CSV table of C-alpha atoms and ligand atoms in Angstrom, one decimal:
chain,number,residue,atom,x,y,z
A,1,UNK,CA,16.0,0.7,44.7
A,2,UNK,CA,19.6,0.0,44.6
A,3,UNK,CA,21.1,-3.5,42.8
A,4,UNK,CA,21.7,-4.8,45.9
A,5,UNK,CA,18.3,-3.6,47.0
A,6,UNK,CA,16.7,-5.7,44.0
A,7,UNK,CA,19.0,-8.7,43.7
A,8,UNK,CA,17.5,-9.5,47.4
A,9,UNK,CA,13.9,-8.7,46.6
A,10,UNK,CA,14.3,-10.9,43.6
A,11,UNK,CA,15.6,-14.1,45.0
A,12,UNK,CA,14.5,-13.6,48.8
A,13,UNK,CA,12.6,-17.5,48.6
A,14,UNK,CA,15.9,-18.2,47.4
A,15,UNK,CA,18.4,-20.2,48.9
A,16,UNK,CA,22.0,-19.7,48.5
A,17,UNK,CA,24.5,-20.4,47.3
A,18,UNK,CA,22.9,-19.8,43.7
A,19,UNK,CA,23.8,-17.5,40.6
A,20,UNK,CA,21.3,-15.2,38.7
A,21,UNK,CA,21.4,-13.4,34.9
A,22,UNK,CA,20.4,-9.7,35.2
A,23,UNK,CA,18.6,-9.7,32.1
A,24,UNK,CA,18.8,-6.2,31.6
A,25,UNK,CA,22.5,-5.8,32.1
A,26,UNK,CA,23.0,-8.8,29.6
A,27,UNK,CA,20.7,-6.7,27.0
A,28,UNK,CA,22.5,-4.0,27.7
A,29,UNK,CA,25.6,-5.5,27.4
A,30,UNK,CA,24.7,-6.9,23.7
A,31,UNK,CA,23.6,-4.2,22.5
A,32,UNK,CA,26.6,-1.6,23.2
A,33,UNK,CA,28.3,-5.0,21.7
A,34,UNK,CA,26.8,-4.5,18.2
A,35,UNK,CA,27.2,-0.7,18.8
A,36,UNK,CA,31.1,-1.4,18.9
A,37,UNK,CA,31.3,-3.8,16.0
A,38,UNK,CA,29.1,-1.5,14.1
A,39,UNK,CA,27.3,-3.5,11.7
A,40,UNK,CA,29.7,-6.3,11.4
A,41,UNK,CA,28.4,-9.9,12.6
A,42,UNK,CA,29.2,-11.0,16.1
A,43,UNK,CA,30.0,-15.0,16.5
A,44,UNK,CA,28.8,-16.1,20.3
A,45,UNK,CA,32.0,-17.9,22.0
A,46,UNK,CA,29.7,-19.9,24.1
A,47,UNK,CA,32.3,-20.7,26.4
A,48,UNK,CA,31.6,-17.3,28.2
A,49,UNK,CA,27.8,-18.4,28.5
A,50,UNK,CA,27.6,-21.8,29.0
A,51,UNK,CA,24.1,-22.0,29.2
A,52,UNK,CA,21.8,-23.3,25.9
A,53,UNK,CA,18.9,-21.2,27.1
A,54,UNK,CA,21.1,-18.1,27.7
A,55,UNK,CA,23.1,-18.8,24.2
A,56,UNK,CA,19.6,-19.2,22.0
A,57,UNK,CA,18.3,-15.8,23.8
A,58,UNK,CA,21.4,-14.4,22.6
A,59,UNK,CA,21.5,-15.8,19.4
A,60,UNK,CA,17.7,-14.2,18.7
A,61,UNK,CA,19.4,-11.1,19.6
A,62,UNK,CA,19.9,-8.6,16.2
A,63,UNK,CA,23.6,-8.5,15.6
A,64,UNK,CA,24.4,-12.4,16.7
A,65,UNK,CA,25.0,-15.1,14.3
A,66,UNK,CA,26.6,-18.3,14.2
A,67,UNK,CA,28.2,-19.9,17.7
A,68,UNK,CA,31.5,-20.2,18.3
A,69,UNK,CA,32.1,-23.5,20.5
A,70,UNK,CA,34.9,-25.1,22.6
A,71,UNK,CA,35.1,-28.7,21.8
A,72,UNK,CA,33.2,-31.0,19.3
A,73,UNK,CA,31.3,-33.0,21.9
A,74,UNK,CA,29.9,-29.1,22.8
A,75,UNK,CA,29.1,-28.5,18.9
A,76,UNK,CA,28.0,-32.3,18.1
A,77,UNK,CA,25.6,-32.2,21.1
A,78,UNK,CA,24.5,-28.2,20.2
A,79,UNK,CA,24.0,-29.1,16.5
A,80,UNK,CA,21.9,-32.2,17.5
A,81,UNK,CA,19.4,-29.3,19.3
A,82,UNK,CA,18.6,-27.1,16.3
A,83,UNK,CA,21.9,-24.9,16.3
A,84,UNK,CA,23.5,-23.9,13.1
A,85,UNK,CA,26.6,-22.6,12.1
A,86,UNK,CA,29.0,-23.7,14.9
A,87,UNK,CA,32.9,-23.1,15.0
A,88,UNK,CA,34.4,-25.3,17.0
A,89,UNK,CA,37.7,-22.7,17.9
A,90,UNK,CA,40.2,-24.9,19.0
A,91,UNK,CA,41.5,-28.2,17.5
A,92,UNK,CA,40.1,-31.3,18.0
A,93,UNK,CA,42.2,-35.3,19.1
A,94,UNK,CA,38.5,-36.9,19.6
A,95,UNK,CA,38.6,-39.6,16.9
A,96,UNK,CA,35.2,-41.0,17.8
A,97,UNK,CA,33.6,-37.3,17.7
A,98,UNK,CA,35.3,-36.8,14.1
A,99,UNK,CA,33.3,-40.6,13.1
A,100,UNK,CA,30.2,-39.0,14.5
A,101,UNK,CA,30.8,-35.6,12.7
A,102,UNK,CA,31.5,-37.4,9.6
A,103,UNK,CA,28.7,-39.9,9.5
A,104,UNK,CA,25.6,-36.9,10.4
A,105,UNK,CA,25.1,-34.6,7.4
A,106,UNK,CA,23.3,-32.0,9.8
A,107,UNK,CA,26.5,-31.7,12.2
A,108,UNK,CA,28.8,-32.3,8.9
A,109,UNK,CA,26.6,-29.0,7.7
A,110,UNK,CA,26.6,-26.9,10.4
A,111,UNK,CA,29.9,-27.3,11.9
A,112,UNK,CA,33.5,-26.3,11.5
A,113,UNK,CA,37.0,-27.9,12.3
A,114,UNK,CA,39.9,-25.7,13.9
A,115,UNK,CA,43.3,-26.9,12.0
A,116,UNK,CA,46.7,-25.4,11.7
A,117,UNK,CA,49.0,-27.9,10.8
A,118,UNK,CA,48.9,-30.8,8.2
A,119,UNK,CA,49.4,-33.4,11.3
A,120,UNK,CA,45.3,-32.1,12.0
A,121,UNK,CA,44.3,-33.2,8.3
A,122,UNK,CA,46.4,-36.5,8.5
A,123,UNK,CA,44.6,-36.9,12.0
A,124,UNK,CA,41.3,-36.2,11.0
A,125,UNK,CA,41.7,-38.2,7.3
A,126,UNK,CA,42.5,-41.2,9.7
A,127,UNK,CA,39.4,-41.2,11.8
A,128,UNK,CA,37.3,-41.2,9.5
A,129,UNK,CA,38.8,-43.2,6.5
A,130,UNK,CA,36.8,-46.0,5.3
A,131,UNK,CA,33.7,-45.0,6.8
A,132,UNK,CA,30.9,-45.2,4.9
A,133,UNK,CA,28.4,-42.6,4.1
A,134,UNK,CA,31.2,-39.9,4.7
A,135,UNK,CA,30.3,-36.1,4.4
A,136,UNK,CA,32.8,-33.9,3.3
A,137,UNK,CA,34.6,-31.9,6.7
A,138,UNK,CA,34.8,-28.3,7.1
A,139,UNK,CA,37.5,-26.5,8.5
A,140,UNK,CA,39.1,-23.2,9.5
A,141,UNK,CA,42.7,-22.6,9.8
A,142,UNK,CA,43.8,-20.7,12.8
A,143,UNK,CA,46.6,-18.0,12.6
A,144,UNK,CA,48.7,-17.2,15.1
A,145,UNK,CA,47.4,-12.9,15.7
A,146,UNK,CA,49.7,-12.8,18.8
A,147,UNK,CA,52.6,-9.8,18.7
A,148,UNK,CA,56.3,-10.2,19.1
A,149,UNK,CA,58.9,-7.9,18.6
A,150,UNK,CA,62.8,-7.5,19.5
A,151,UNK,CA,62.9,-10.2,17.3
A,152,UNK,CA,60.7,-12.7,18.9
A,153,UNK,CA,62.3,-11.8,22.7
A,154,UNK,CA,58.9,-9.9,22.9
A,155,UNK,CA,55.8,-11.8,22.8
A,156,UNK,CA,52.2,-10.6,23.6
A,157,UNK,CA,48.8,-12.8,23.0
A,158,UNK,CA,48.5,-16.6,23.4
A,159,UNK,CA,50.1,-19.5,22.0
A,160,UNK,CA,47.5,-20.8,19.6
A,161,UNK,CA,49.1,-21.4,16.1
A,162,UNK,CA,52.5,-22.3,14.3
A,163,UNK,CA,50.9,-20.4,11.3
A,164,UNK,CA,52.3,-16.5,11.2
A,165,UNK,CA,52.8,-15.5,7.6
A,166,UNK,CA,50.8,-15.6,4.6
A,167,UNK,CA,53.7,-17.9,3.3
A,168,UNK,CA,52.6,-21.2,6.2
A,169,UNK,CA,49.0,-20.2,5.5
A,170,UNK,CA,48.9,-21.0,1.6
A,171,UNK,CA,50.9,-23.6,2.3
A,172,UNK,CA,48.3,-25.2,4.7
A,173,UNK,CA,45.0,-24.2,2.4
A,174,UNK,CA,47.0,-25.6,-0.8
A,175,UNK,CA,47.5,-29.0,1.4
A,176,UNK,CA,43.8,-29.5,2.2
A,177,UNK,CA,42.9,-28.4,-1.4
A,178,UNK,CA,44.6,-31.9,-2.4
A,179,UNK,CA,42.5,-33.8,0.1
A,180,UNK,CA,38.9,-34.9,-0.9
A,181,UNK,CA,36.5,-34.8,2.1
A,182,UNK,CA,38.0,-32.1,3.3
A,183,UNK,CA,37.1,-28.2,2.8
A,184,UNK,CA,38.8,-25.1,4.3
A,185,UNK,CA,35.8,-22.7,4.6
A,186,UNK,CA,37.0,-19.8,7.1
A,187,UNK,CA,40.2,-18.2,8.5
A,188,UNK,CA,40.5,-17.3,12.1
A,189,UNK,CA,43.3,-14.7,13.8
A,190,UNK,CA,42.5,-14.1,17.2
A,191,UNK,CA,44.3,-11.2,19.3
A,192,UNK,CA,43.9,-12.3,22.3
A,193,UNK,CA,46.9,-9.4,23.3
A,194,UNK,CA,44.1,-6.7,22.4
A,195,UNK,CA,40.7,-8.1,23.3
A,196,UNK,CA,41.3,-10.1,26.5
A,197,UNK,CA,44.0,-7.4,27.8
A,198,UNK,CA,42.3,-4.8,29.8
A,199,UNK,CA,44.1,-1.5,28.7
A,200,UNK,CA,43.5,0.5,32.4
A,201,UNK,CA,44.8,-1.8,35.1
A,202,UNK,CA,43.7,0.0,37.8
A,203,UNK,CA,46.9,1.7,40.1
A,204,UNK,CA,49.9,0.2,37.6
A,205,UNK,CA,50.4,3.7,35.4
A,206,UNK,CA,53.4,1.8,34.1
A,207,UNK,CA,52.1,-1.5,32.7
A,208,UNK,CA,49.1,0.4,31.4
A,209,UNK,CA,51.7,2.5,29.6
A,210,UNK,CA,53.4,-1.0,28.5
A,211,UNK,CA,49.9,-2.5,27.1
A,212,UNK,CA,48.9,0.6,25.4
A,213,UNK,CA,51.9,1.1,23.7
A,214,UNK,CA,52.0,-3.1,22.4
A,215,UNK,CA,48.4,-3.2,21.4
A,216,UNK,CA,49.0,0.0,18.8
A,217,UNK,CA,51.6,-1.7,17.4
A,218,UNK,CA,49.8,-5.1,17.4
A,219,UNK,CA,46.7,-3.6,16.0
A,220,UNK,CA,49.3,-1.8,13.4
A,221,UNK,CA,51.2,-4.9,12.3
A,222,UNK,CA,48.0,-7.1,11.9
A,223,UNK,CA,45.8,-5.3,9.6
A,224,UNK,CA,48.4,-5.7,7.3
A,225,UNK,CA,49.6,-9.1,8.3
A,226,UNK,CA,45.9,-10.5,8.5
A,227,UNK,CA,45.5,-8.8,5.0
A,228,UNK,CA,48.1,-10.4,3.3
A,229,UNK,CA,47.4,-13.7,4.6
A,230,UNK,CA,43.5,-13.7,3.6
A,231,UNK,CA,44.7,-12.8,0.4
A,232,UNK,CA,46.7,-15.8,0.0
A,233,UNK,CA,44.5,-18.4,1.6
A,234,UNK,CA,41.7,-17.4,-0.9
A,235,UNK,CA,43.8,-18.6,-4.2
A,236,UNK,CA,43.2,-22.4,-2.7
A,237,UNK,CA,39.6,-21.6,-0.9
A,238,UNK,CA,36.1,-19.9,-1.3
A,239,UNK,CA,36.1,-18.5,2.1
A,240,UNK,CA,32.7,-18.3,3.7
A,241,UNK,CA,34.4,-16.3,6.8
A,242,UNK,CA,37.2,-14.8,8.3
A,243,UNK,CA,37.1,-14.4,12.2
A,244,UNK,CA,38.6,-12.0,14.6
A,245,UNK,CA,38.3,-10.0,18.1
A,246,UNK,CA,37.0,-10.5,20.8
A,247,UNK,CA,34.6,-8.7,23.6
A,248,UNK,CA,38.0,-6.3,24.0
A,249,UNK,CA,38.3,-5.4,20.5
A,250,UNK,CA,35.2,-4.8,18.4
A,251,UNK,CA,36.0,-1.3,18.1
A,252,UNK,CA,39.0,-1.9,16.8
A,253,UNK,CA,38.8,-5.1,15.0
A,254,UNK,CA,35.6,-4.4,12.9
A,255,UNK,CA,37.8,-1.7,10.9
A,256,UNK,CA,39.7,-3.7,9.0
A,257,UNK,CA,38.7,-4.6,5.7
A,258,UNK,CA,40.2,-8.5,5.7
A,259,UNK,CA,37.5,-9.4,9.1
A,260,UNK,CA,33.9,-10.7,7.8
A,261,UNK,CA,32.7,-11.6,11.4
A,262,UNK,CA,33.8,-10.7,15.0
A,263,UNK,CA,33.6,-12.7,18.2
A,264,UNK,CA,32.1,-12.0,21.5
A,265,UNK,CA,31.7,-13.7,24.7
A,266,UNK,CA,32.8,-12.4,28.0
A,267,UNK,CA,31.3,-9.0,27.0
A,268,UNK,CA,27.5,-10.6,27.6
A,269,UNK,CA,28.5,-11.5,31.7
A,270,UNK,CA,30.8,-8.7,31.8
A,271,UNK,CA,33.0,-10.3,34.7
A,272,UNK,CA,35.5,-9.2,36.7
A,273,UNK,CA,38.7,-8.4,34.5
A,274,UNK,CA,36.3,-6.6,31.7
A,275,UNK,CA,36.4,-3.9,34.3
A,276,UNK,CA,39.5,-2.6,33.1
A,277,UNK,CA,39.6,-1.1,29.5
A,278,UNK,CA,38.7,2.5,28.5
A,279,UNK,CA,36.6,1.8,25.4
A,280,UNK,CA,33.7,0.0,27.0
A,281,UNK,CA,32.4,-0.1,30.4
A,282,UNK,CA,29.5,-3.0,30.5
A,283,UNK,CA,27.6,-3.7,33.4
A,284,UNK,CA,27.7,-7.2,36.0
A,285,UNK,CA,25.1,-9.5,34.5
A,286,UNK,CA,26.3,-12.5,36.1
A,287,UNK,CA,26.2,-13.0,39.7
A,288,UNK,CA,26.0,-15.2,42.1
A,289,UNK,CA,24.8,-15.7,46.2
A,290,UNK,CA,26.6,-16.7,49.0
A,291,UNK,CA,24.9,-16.8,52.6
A,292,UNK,CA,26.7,-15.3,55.6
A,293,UNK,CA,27.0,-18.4,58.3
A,294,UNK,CA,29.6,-17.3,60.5
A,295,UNK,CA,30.6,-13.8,62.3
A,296,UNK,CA,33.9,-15.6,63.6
A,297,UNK,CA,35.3,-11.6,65.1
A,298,UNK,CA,34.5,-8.1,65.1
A,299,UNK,CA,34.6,-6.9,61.6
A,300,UNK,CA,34.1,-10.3,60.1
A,301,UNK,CA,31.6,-11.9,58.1
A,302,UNK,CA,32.4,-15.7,56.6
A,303,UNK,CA,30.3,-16.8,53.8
A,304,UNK,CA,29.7,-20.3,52.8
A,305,UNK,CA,31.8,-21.6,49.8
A,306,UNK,CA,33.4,-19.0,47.3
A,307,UNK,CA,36.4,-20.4,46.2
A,308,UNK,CA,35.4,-20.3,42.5
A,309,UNK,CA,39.3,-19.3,40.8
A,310,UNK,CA,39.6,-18.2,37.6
A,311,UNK,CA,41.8,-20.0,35.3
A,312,UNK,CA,45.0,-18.4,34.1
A,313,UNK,CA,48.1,-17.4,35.5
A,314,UNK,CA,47.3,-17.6,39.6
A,315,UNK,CA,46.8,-14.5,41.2
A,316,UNK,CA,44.4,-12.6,42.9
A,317,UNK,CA,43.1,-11.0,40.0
A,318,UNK,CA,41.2,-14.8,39.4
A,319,UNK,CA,39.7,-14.4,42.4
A,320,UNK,CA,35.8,-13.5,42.3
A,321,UNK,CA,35.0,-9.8,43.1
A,322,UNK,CA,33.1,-9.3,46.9
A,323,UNK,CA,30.8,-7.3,44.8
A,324,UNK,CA,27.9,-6.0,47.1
A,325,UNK,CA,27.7,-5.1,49.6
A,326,UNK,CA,30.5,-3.0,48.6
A,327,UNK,CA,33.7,-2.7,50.4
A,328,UNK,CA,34.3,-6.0,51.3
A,329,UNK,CA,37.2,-8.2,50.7
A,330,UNK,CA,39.2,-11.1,51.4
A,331,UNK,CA,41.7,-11.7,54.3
A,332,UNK,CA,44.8,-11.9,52.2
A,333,UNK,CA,46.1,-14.8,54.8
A,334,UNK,CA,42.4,-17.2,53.5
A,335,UNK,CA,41.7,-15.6,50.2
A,336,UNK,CA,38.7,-17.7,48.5
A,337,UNK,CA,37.8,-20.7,50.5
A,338,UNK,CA,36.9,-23.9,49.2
A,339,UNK,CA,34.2,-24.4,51.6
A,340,UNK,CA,34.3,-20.8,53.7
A,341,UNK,CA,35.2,-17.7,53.4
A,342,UNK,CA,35.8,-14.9,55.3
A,343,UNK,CA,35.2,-11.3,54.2
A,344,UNK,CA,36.7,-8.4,55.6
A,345,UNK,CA,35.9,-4.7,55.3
A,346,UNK,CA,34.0,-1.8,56.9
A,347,UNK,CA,30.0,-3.7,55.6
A,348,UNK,CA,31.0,-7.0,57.1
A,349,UNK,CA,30.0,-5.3,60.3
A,350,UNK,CA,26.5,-4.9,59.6
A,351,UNK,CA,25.9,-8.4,57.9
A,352,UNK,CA,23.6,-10.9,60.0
A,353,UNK,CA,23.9,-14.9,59.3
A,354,UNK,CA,21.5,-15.5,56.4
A,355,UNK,CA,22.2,-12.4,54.8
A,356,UNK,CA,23.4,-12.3,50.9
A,357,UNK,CA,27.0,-11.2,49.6
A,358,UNK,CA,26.9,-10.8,45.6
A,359,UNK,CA,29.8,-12.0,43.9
A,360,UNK,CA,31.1,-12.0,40.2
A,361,UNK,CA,33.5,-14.2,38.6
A,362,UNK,CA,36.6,-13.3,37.4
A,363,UNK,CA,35.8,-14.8,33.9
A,364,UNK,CA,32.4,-15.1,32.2
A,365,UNK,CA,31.6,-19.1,31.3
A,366,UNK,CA,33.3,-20.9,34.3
A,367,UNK,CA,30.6,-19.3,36.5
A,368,UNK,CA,28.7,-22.2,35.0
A,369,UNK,CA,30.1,-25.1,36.1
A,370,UNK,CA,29.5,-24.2,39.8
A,371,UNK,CA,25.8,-24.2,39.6
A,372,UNK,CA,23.0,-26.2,37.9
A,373,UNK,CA,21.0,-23.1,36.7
A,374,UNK,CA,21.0,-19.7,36.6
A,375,UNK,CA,17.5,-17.9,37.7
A,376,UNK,CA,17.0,-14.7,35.2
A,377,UNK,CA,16.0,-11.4,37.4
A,378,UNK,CA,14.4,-8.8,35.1
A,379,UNK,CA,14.1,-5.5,37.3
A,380,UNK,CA,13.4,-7.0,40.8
A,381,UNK,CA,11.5,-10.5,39.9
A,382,UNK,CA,12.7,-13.7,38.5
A,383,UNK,CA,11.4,-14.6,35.6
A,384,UNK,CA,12.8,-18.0,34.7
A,385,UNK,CA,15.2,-20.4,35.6
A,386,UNK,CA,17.5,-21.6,32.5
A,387,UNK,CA,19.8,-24.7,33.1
A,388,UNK,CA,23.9,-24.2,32.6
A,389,UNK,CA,25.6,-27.0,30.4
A,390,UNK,CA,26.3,-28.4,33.8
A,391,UNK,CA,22.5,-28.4,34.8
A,392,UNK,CA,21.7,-30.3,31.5
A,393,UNK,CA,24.9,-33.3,32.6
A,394,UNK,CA,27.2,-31.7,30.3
A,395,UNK,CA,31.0,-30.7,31.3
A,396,UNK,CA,32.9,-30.4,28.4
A,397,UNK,CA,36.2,-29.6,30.0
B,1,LIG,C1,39.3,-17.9,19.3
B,1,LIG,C2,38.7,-16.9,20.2
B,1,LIG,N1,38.0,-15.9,19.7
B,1,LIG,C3,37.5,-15.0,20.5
B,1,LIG,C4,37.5,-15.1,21.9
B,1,LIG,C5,36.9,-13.9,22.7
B,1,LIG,O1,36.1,-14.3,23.7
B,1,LIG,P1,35.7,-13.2,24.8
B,1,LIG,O2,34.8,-12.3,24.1
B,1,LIG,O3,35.0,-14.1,25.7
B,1,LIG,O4,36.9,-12.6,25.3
B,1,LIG,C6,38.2,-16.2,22.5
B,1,LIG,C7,38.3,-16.3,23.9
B,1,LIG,O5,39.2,-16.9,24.5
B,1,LIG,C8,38.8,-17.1,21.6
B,1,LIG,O6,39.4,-18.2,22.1
């Protein structure tokens, strides 16, 4: 039996438009994860699962440890389930979700503030002066892992932090040594240049070239740079952690010395733009159904819905992936429809109204929001239906 095969065996009471979790392409996926990092600890970003259930199966998972969230409402409401260990990986304005942090010695405990400038520590020492009952605040300081050269005409990776050099880094650990309540526990330096960059876009020779060529010498310049800076931030702080990589560069990232844990979180789902590096190859866990409603000309088959973009840069590479049948795709005049969508190619032809098209995402988490649950197909049954954070009231961004 082929996926497609399976997929509609599974979920024929089913109907669309829903999304499913292959629950042996996830394992799968997870595993060949640890295989990479080999031996090193893997953080979950659960923006790429957005789903509790999903995110505690992971978590049970040998390999996984500690979550890496997306806002502090997200890590507040997770730690308030039984979670532990939660990195909250981007900084926080949400005064009244600093009180609450402050004020609950489990979520004071278990989770960790992103800064990387003193304006953070002044901002957080204001919300939560003169409260009473106030539990010391734990925080990571986030360096900038992106790659410039030509002297800084060049850049590569996102724009995360104002802290480069080891230099702006003691600096900013020697600052929040001074202030009580506060504690600098980890160091994060994410290179988003080398683990969210697919190395083999497919039919550009040239720009593959181009990203090969910036993510040696990224990978070259930060083992030393990382290095150096770790070394510095630990004469002010007891680090617990130091956090790197992503799904794109376990391989890579778990060499160096200066990393204690790694991140993962597309790598679970294995969307659409993981398709396109040559040290992994995972396998489409998450998926979801649209129904065929219309058959509007010869050689065209419009499904319901679809337009589910990825964020980022526009461009048809945020677009989800006509999956199977195989060999469909989008009239480049309609693209992905907000409410239809038609879907051209040489299997349109054979589609009835009612039958299935499988899509993926671009991107792992944002799948999510679209749909209240996800139903979890182990070989060709369902075997549970999990809520997403959406499913459970929760949108977080
Ligand atoms: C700080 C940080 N670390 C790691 C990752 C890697 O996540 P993924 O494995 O989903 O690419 C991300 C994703 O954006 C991130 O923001």
């Amino acid at each position: 039996m082929d996926d497609r095969q399976r997929y509609d065996r599974a979920t024929a009471h089913l109907e669309p438009p829903f999304a499913v979790l292959d629950l042996a392409a996830l394992r799968a996926n997870a595993a060949d994860m640890t295989r990479r990092a080999r031996g090193k600890p893997i953080r979950v970003a659960s923006k790429s699962i957005r789903s509790r259930p999903v995110l505690q199966r992971i978590l049970a998972m040998d390999g996984y440890t500690g979550t890496m969230a997306y806002t502090l409402p997200e890590a507040l409401w997770l730690a308030s389930t039984g979670l532990r260990d939660i990195l909250v990986a981007y900084p926080t304005a949400d005064r009244t979700a600093m009180t609450r942090l402050t004020t609950d010695p489990r979520a004071a405990r278990e989770i960790t503030l992103m800064v990387d400038r003193t304006d953070h520590l002044d901002l957080i020492e204001t919300a939560t002066a003169g409260l009473r009952d106030r539990h010391e605040i734990r925080l990571c300081l986030d360096v900038d892992a992106g790659y410039t050269a030509l002297g800084g005409r060049l850049r590569a990776g996102a724009l995360r932090s104002p802290v480069r050099d080891a230099d702006q880094a003691a600096d900013l650990a020697a600052d929040i040594a001074k202030r009580p309540g506060l504690r600098l526990t980890g160091v994060m330096a994410y290179e988003a240049q080398i683990a969210g960059v697919g190395d083999d876009p497919p039919g550009h020779p040239l720009t593959a070239r181009a990203i090969r060529w910036m993510q040696a010498r990224s990978r070259r310049e930060l083992i030393l740079r990382r290095g150096r800076i770790v070394q510095a931030v630990r004469q002010f702080a007891d680090l617990e952690f130091v956090n790197g990589g992503g799904t794109g560069s376990l391989a890579t990232t778990t060499r160096e010395k200066a990393v204690t844990e790694l991140t993962a979180g597309s790598g679970f789902y294995h969307p659409r733009l993981f398709d396109f590096y040559r040290g992994f190859t995972g396998r489409p866990a998450a998926l979801f159904a649209l129904p065929v409603v219309r058959r509007p000309a010869p050689g065209v088959a419009t499904v319901l819905g679809g337009g589910y973009t990825a964020s980022g840069t526009p461009g048809p590479d945020r677009l989800p992936q006509p999956y199977l049948p195989c060999g469909l795709r989008y009239d480049p005049r309609e693209g992905a429809g907000e409410v239809q969508t038609p879907l051209i190619g040489q299997p349109a032809e054979d589609l009835r109204l009612g039958d299935r098209v499988w899509f993926r995402h671009a991107k792992a988490g944002e799948l999510c929001e679209r749909f209240a649950t996800l139903h979890l197909i182990d070989g060709d049954e369902i075997v549970d239906e999990v809520p997403t954070y959406r499913g459970e009231g929760r949108t977080f961004l």
